[in-house]
Coordinates of C-alpha atoms in Angstrom, one line a residue:
M18 CA -7.8 -22.5 7.7
N19 CA -4.8 -23.6 5.7
Q20 CA -1.5 -21.8 6.0
V21 CA -0.7 -19.4 3.2
F22 CA 2.8 -18.7 2.0
I23 CA 4.4 -16.2 -0.4
A24 CA 6.7 -17.8 -3.1
G25 CA 7.8 -15.6 -6.0
T26 CA 7.6 -11.8 -6.1
A27 CA 8.4 -9.1 -8.6
C28 CA 7.7 -5.5 -9.5
T29 CA 8.4 -3.0 -12.2
A30 CA 10.2 0.2 -11.7
V31 CA 7.7 3.0 -10.7
R32 CA 7.9 5.6 -13.5
E33 CA 5.9 7.6 -15.9
H34 CA 5.9 4.8 -18.5
Y35 CA 4.7 6.7 -21.5
D36 CA 6.0 4.1 -23.9
R37 CA 4.3 1.1 -22.2
S38 CA 0.8 -0.1 -21.7
L39 CA -1.0 -1.4 -18.7
L40 CA -0.7 -4.9 -20.1
D41 CA 3.0 -4.5 -20.7
L42 CA 3.6 -3.6 -17.1
A43 CA 1.3 -6.3 -15.8
L44 CA 3.0 -9.1 -17.8
E45 CA 6.5 -8.0 -16.7
A46 CA 5.5 -8.3 -13.0
L47 CA 3.5 -11.4 -13.5
H48 CA 6.2 -13.3 -15.4
G49 CA 8.8 -12.1 -13.0
A50 CA 6.9 -13.5 -10.0
V51 CA 5.9 -16.8 -11.6
G52 CA 9.5 -17.5 -12.8
S53 CA 10.0 -21.1 -13.7
L54 CA 6.7 -22.2 -12.0
D55 CA 4.6 -24.4 -14.4
P56 CA 1.7 -22.0 -15.4
S57 CA -0.7 -25.0 -15.4
L58 CA -0.4 -25.1 -11.6
I59 CA -1.9 -21.6 -11.3
Q60 CA -5.5 -21.9 -10.3
A61 CA -6.5 -18.2 -10.0
L62 CA -5.3 -14.7 -10.9
Y63 CA -6.5 -11.8 -8.7
V64 CA -5.9 -8.3 -10.2
G65 CA -5.9 -5.3 -8.0
N66 CA -6.6 -2.1 -10.1
A67 CA -8.4 1.1 -9.3
L68 CA -8.3 3.1 -12.6
G69 CA -8.1 0.7 -15.5
D70 CA -11.6 1.3 -16.9
T71 CA -11.5 5.1 -16.5
L72 CA -7.9 5.8 -17.6
S73 CA -6.9 2.8 -19.7
E74 CA -10.4 2.3 -21.0
Q75 CA -10.2 -1.4 -20.3
S76 CA -12.5 -3.5 -18.0
Q77 CA -12.4 -7.2 -17.4
L78 CA -8.7 -6.9 -16.4
G79 CA -8.7 -10.4 -14.9
A80 CA -9.6 -12.1 -18.2
Y81 CA -7.6 -9.5 -20.2
I82 CA -4.3 -10.1 -18.4
A83 CA -4.8 -13.9 -17.9
G84 CA -5.4 -14.4 -21.6
A85 CA -2.3 -12.4 -22.6
A86 CA -0.3 -14.4 -20.1
G87 CA -1.5 -17.7 -21.4
L88 CA -3.3 -18.6 -18.1
N89 CA -6.4 -20.8 -18.2
C90 CA -7.8 -20.2 -14.8
E91 CA -10.2 -18.1 -12.7
A92 CA -9.3 -14.5 -13.3
V93 CA -10.9 -11.6 -11.4
R94 CA -10.3 -7.8 -11.0
V95 CA -10.7 -6.5 -7.5
E96 CA -11.4 -2.8 -6.9
A97 CA -11.3 -0.8 -3.7
A98 CA -9.7 2.5 -4.8
G99 CA -6.2 2.7 -3.3
A100 CA -6.7 -0.6 -1.4
S101 CA -7.4 -2.6 -4.6
G102 CA -4.1 -4.5 -4.6
A103 CA -4.3 -5.3 -0.9
L104 CA -7.9 -6.5 -1.2
A105 CA -6.8 -8.7 -4.2
L106 CA -4.1 -10.1 -2.0
R107 CA -6.8 -10.9 0.6
Q108 CA -8.9 -12.7 -2.0
G109 CA -5.8 -14.8 -3.0
Y110 CA -5.1 -15.5 0.7
L111 CA -8.7 -16.6 1.3
A112 CA -8.6 -18.9 -1.8
I113 CA -5.7 -20.8 -0.4
A114 CA -6.7 -20.6 3.3
S115 CA -10.1 -22.1 2.5
G116 CA -8.6 -25.0 0.6
Q117 CA -10.1 -23.9 -2.8
A118 CA -6.7 -23.4 -4.4
D119 CA -3.0 -24.4 -3.9
V120 CA -1.4 -21.8 -6.2
V121 CA -2.7 -18.3 -7.1
V122 CA -1.1 -15.2 -8.4
V123 CA -2.0 -11.7 -7.1
L124 CA -1.2 -8.8 -9.4
G125 CA -1.5 -5.1 -8.7
V126 CA -1.2 -2.8 -11.7
E127 CA -1.9 0.9 -12.5
K128 CA -1.4 3.0 -15.6
A129 CA -2.2 6.6 -14.9
T130 CA 0.3 9.0 -16.5
D131 CA -1.1 9.0 -20.1
K132 CA -3.9 11.3 -19.1
L133 CA -3.9 15.0 -18.3
D134 CA -4.1 15.9 -14.6
A135 CA -7.7 16.9 -14.7
A136 CA -8.7 13.5 -15.9
L137 CA -6.4 11.8 -13.4
Q138 CA -7.8 13.9 -10.5
A139 CA -11.4 13.1 -11.5
A140 CA -10.6 9.4 -11.6
L141 CA -8.9 9.4 -8.2
A142 CA -11.9 11.3 -6.8
L143 CA -14.1 8.2 -7.6
G144 CA -12.8 6.9 -4.2
L145 CA -14.8 9.7 -2.5
D146 CA -18.5 9.9 -2.0
G147 CA -19.9 10.7 -5.5
E148 CA -22.9 12.8 -4.3
L149 CA -21.6 14.4 -1.1
E150 CA -18.0 15.1 -2.1
R151 CA -17.0 14.5 -5.7
A152 CA -20.0 16.3 -7.2
L153 CA -19.1 19.4 -5.2
G154 CA -15.5 19.5 -6.5
L155 CA -13.6 17.8 -3.7
T156 CA -10.5 15.9 -4.7
L157 CA -8.7 13.1 -2.9
T158 CA -5.8 15.4 -2.1
G159 CA -8.3 18.0 -0.9
A160 CA -10.0 15.6 1.4
W161 CA -6.7 14.7 3.1
A162 CA -5.9 18.4 3.3
L163 CA -9.1 18.9 5.2
L164 CA -8.1 16.3 7.7
M165 CA -4.7 17.8 8.1
Q166 CA -6.2 21.2 8.7
R167 CA -8.4 19.7 11.4
Y168 CA -5.5 17.8 13.0
L169 CA -3.3 21.0 13.2
H170 CA -6.2 22.9 14.8
E171 CA -7.2 20.1 17.2
Y172 CA -3.7 19.4 18.5
Q173 CA -2.2 22.9 18.0
L174 CA 0.7 21.9 15.8
P175 CA 2.5 23.7 13.0
A176 CA 2.4 22.1 9.5
T177 CA 6.1 21.5 9.7
A178 CA 5.4 18.8 12.3
F179 CA 4.6 16.5 9.4
A180 CA 8.0 17.1 7.6
P181 CA 9.7 14.0 9.1
F182 CA 7.4 11.6 7.3
A183 CA 8.5 12.9 3.8
V184 CA 12.1 13.3 4.9
N185 CA 12.2 9.6 6.0
A186 CA 10.5 8.4 2.8
H187 CA 12.9 10.2 0.6
A188 CA 15.9 9.0 2.6
N189 CA 14.8 5.4 2.0
G190 CA 13.7 5.9 -1.6
A191 CA 17.3 6.9 -2.5
G192 CA 18.3 3.3 -1.9
N193 CA 15.5 1.7 -3.9
R194 CA 16.3 1.2 -7.6
H195 CA 12.6 0.9 -8.4
A196 CA 11.6 4.2 -6.8
L197 CA 10.3 7.2 -8.7
Y198 CA 12.3 9.7 -6.6
R199 CA 15.8 8.6 -5.6
F200 CA 17.0 11.7 -3.7
A201 CA 16.9 12.9 -0.2
I202 CA 15.3 16.1 1.1
N203 CA 15.5 17.9 4.4
A204 CA 13.0 19.7 6.7
Q205 CA 14.0 23.1 5.3
K206 CA 13.3 22.0 1.7
W207 CA 10.0 20.6 2.8
A208 CA 9.1 23.9 4.5
N209 CA 9.9 25.9 1.4
A210 CA 7.8 23.8 -1.0
G211 CA 4.8 25.4 -2.7
Q212 CA 1.3 24.7 -1.6
I213 CA -0.9 22.1 -3.4
A214 CA -4.0 22.1 -1.2
E215 CA -3.3 24.1 2.0
P216 CA -1.8 22.9 4.3
L217 CA -0.5 20.1 2.0
N218 CA 2.6 21.3 0.1
M219 CA 4.3 19.7 -2.9
L220 CA 6.7 17.7 -0.8
D221 CA 3.9 16.4 1.4
C222 CA 2.0 15.0 -1.7
S223 CA 2.9 11.8 -3.5
T224 CA 3.1 11.6 -7.3
V225 CA 0.8 9.1 -9.0
A226 CA 2.8 7.0 -11.4
D227 CA 2.7 3.7 -13.4
G228 CA 3.8 0.3 -12.2
A229 CA 2.9 -3.3 -11.5
A230 CA 3.8 -5.8 -8.8
A231 CA 2.9 -9.5 -8.4
V232 CA 3.2 -12.2 -5.8
V233 CA 2.6 -16.0 -6.0
L234 CA 0.8 -17.5 -3.1
V235 CA 0.9 -21.2 -2.3
S236 CA -0.4 -23.7 0.2
Q237 CA 1.9 -25.8 2.5
R238 CA 1.8 -28.5 -0.2
Y239 CA 4.1 -26.3 -2.3
A240 CA 5.8 -24.2 0.4
R241 CA 8.4 -26.9 1.0
E242 CA 9.8 -26.1 -2.4
I243 CA 10.4 -22.4 -1.5
A244 CA 13.9 -21.5 -0.5
Q245 CA 12.8 -18.7 1.9
P246 CA 9.0 -19.1 2.6
I247 CA 7.2 -16.1 4.0
A248 CA 3.9 -16.9 5.7
I249 CA 0.8 -14.6 5.8
V250 CA -0.1 -15.0 9.4
G251 CA -2.8 -12.3 9.6
S252 CA -5.2 -10.9 7.0
A253 CA -8.1 -8.7 7.7
T254 CA -10.2 -6.0 6.1
S255 CA -12.7 -3.5 7.3
S256 CA -14.7 -0.5 6.1
T257 CA -16.5 2.6 7.2
N258 CA -18.4 5.5 5.7
V259 CA -16.9 6.8 2.5
A260 CA -18.1 10.4 3.1
L261 CA -16.1 12.3 5.7
A262 CA -19.2 14.2 6.8
Q263 CA -20.9 10.9 7.8
R264 CA -18.1 9.9 10.2
P265 CA -18.5 10.5 13.9
D266 CA -14.8 11.4 14.4
L267 CA -12.9 12.9 11.5
L268 CA -9.5 12.1 13.0
W269 CA -10.1 8.5 13.8
L270 CA -9.6 5.9 11.0
E271 CA -12.1 3.4 12.2
A272 CA -11.5 0.9 9.4
A273 CA -7.8 1.0 9.8
A274 CA -8.0 0.4 13.6
A275 CA -10.4 -2.6 13.1
S276 CA -8.5 -4.1 10.3
G277 CA -5.2 -3.8 12.1
N278 CA -6.5 -5.2 15.4
N279 CA -8.2 -8.2 13.7
A280 CA -5.0 -9.0 11.7
L281 CA -2.9 -8.9 14.9
Q282 CA -5.4 -11.1 16.8
Q283 CA -5.5 -13.6 14.0
A284 CA -1.7 -13.7 14.0
K285 CA -1.7 -14.0 17.8
L286 CA 0.8 -11.1 18.0
K287 CA 1.0 -7.9 19.9
R288 CA 1.8 -4.8 18.0
D289 CA 5.3 -4.6 19.5
A290 CA 6.2 -7.8 17.7
I291 CA 6.1 -6.0 14.4
N292 CA 9.7 -5.2 13.2
I293 CA 8.8 -3.2 10.1
I294 CA 5.7 -1.5 8.7
E295 CA 4.2 -0.2 5.5
L296 CA 1.2 2.2 5.5
S297 CA -0.8 4.3 3.1
D298 CA 1.3 7.4 3.3
P299 CA 0.6 9.7 0.3
H300 CA 0.7 12.5 2.8
G301 CA 2.1 12.8 6.3
I302 CA -1.4 13.2 7.8
A303 CA -2.3 9.8 6.3
A304 CA 0.7 8.1 7.9
A305 CA 0.0 9.9 11.3
L306 CA -3.6 8.9 11.5
S307 CA -2.8 5.3 10.5
L308 CA -0.1 5.0 13.2
E309 CA -2.6 6.3 15.8
A310 CA -5.3 3.9 14.6
L311 CA -3.0 1.0 14.8
G312 CA -2.1 2.0 18.4
Y313 CA 1.6 2.9 17.8
A314 CA 1.0 6.5 18.9
E315 CA -1.5 8.2 21.1
R316 CA -3.9 10.5 19.3
G317 CA -2.2 13.7 18.4
H318 CA 1.3 12.3 19.0
A319 CA 2.2 10.5 15.8
T320 CA 4.2 13.4 14.5
Q321 CA 6.3 13.3 17.6
L322 CA 7.0 9.6 16.9
A323 CA 8.3 10.6 13.5
A324 CA 10.4 13.5 14.9
E325 CA 12.1 11.2 17.4
G326 CA 13.3 8.9 14.6
V327 CA 11.1 5.9 15.6
I328 CA 10.1 5.4 12.0
A329 CA 13.6 5.7 10.6
K330 CA 15.6 2.7 9.3
D331 CA 17.4 2.4 12.5
G332 CA 14.3 3.2 14.6
A333 CA 12.1 0.9 16.6
L334 CA 9.4 0.8 13.9
P335 CA 10.9 1.4 10.4
L336 CA 8.3 2.8 8.0
A337 CA 8.4 3.2 4.2
T338 CA 11.8 1.5 3.9
A339 CA 11.5 1.4 0.1
G340 CA 10.3 5.1 0.0
G341 CA 6.6 4.7 0.6
Y342 CA 4.1 6.6 -1.6
K343 CA 6.2 9.8 -1.4
A344 CA 9.4 8.5 -2.9
R345 CA 8.7 5.1 -4.4
G346 CA 5.7 6.7 -6.0
D347 CA 1.9 6.3 -5.6
V348 CA 0.9 3.4 -7.8
G349 CA -2.8 3.6 -6.9
G350 CA -4.5 0.3 -6.8
A351 CA -1.2 -1.6 -7.2
T352 CA 0.2 -0.2 -3.9
G353 CA -0.9 -3.0 -1.6
V354 CA 1.0 -5.6 -3.7
Y355 CA 4.1 -3.3 -3.9
Q356 CA 4.1 -3.1 -0.1
V357 CA 4.2 -6.9 0.2
V358 CA 6.9 -7.3 -2.4
E359 CA 9.0 -4.7 -0.5
L360 CA 8.4 -6.4 2.9
V361 CA 9.2 -9.9 1.5
A362 CA 12.5 -8.5 0.3
Q363 CA 13.2 -7.2 3.9
L364 CA 12.2 -10.5 5.5
R365 CA 14.4 -12.5 3.1
G366 CA 17.3 -10.2 3.7
Q367 CA 17.3 -9.0 0.1
A368 CA 16.6 -5.2 0.6
G369 CA 20.1 -4.1 -0.1
A370 CA 21.0 -0.6 1.2
N371 CA 17.6 -0.4 2.9
Q372 CA 17.8 -3.7 4.7
I373 CA 16.5 -3.7 8.3
A374 CA 18.6 -6.0 10.5
N375 CA 16.9 -9.1 12.0
A376 CA 13.4 -8.3 10.5
K377 CA 11.2 -11.3 11.1
T378 CA 7.7 -9.9 11.2
A379 CA 6.1 -7.2 9.1
L380 CA 2.8 -5.4 8.8
A381 CA 1.3 -3.9 5.6
Q382 CA -1.8 -1.8 5.7
C383 CA -3.4 -0.2 2.7
L384 CA -6.3 2.3 2.6
G385 CA -8.9 3.0 0.0
G386 CA -10.1 6.5 -0.5
V387 CA -9.6 8.5 2.8
G388 CA -9.6 5.3 4.9
A389 CA -13.1 4.1 3.9
T390 CA -11.5 0.7 3.2
A391 CA -8.6 -0.7 5.1
V392 CA -6.7 -4.0 4.5
T393 CA -4.0 -5.3 6.8
H394 CA -1.6 -8.2 6.3
I395 CA 1.0 -9.5 8.6
L396 CA 4.0 -11.4 7.2
Q397 CA 6.4 -13.6 9.0
V398 CA 9.5 -15.6 8.2
A399 CA 8.3 -19.2 8.1
E400 CA 9.7 -22.7 8.7
V401 CA 8.0 -25.5 6.8

């Protein structure tokens, strides 16, 4: 397997971009990442998107965006609900690792805010089991609420135990100019927030918004031309049953555990070698279950990890340093690419107010649906 390196990166601000189309956002991120690179060198474009055909009424996003960008190359849309962007990144990684390409672009894009909430919730629920869950009225937020309710019962915790996840995300989002919400909150404000899907309240639920992010991946042949090359040293994906009722253990994200372990094994790293982490954290329960699946906390103890400040910027395992889903905004299928753009900025020392000192190795994990798909990438400062 050939080594894979990240060259250019770019992202749009996460906003309710009512005056811009999906294509506008995609082209801004793509051109920003490609920069001065000769477009004729690009051999493939992989587009991660979950909702384009349902909300933007546009399929064939690979060809659609490649044509508008003037690219004459393989162009493919990749879909895996919220993990679409991360899975697109894996496809780009595999193209270079296998020797099939030397230069590819991975783009994550989502345009969701032009539709009323009922249409948006119905589209997001496509990541659930259509017959066993969606047809009966379950929403994606409702599914996570069921898991949180079970977690609180199983481990005898109050809902406020999850507040530190949102507090941490907002503290970091305040320092990210691309974030949707650039303000801090405290535990009391979290506790006073109105309910959305009990026990999930308004400040424990991310806001779906619009945005696009892109990265250029290159082989070692071109890596020598990069000022600060970042290597993808681990890449893995796994899946499990989509329907919660078909899982043997509701509070164990099997795909997240398998994907994370496989990526670490490929990178030949132990989990304590990771300096900074990005997870699917639209709700505190999602972050907690992911931390437990990855082995950073014993089952039932992830909220304690957050309460002790381990996930803070100055903690042992900084999480959501650009605001995560909660403050940066939930960009659906584009999330996995946003995570990597944000982590590359950290590893290059370009994260500004949110910079983590001496960050050399980072882990990004993105989930599709309620953890049915999990994609993990491990990034590391490289020398070529």
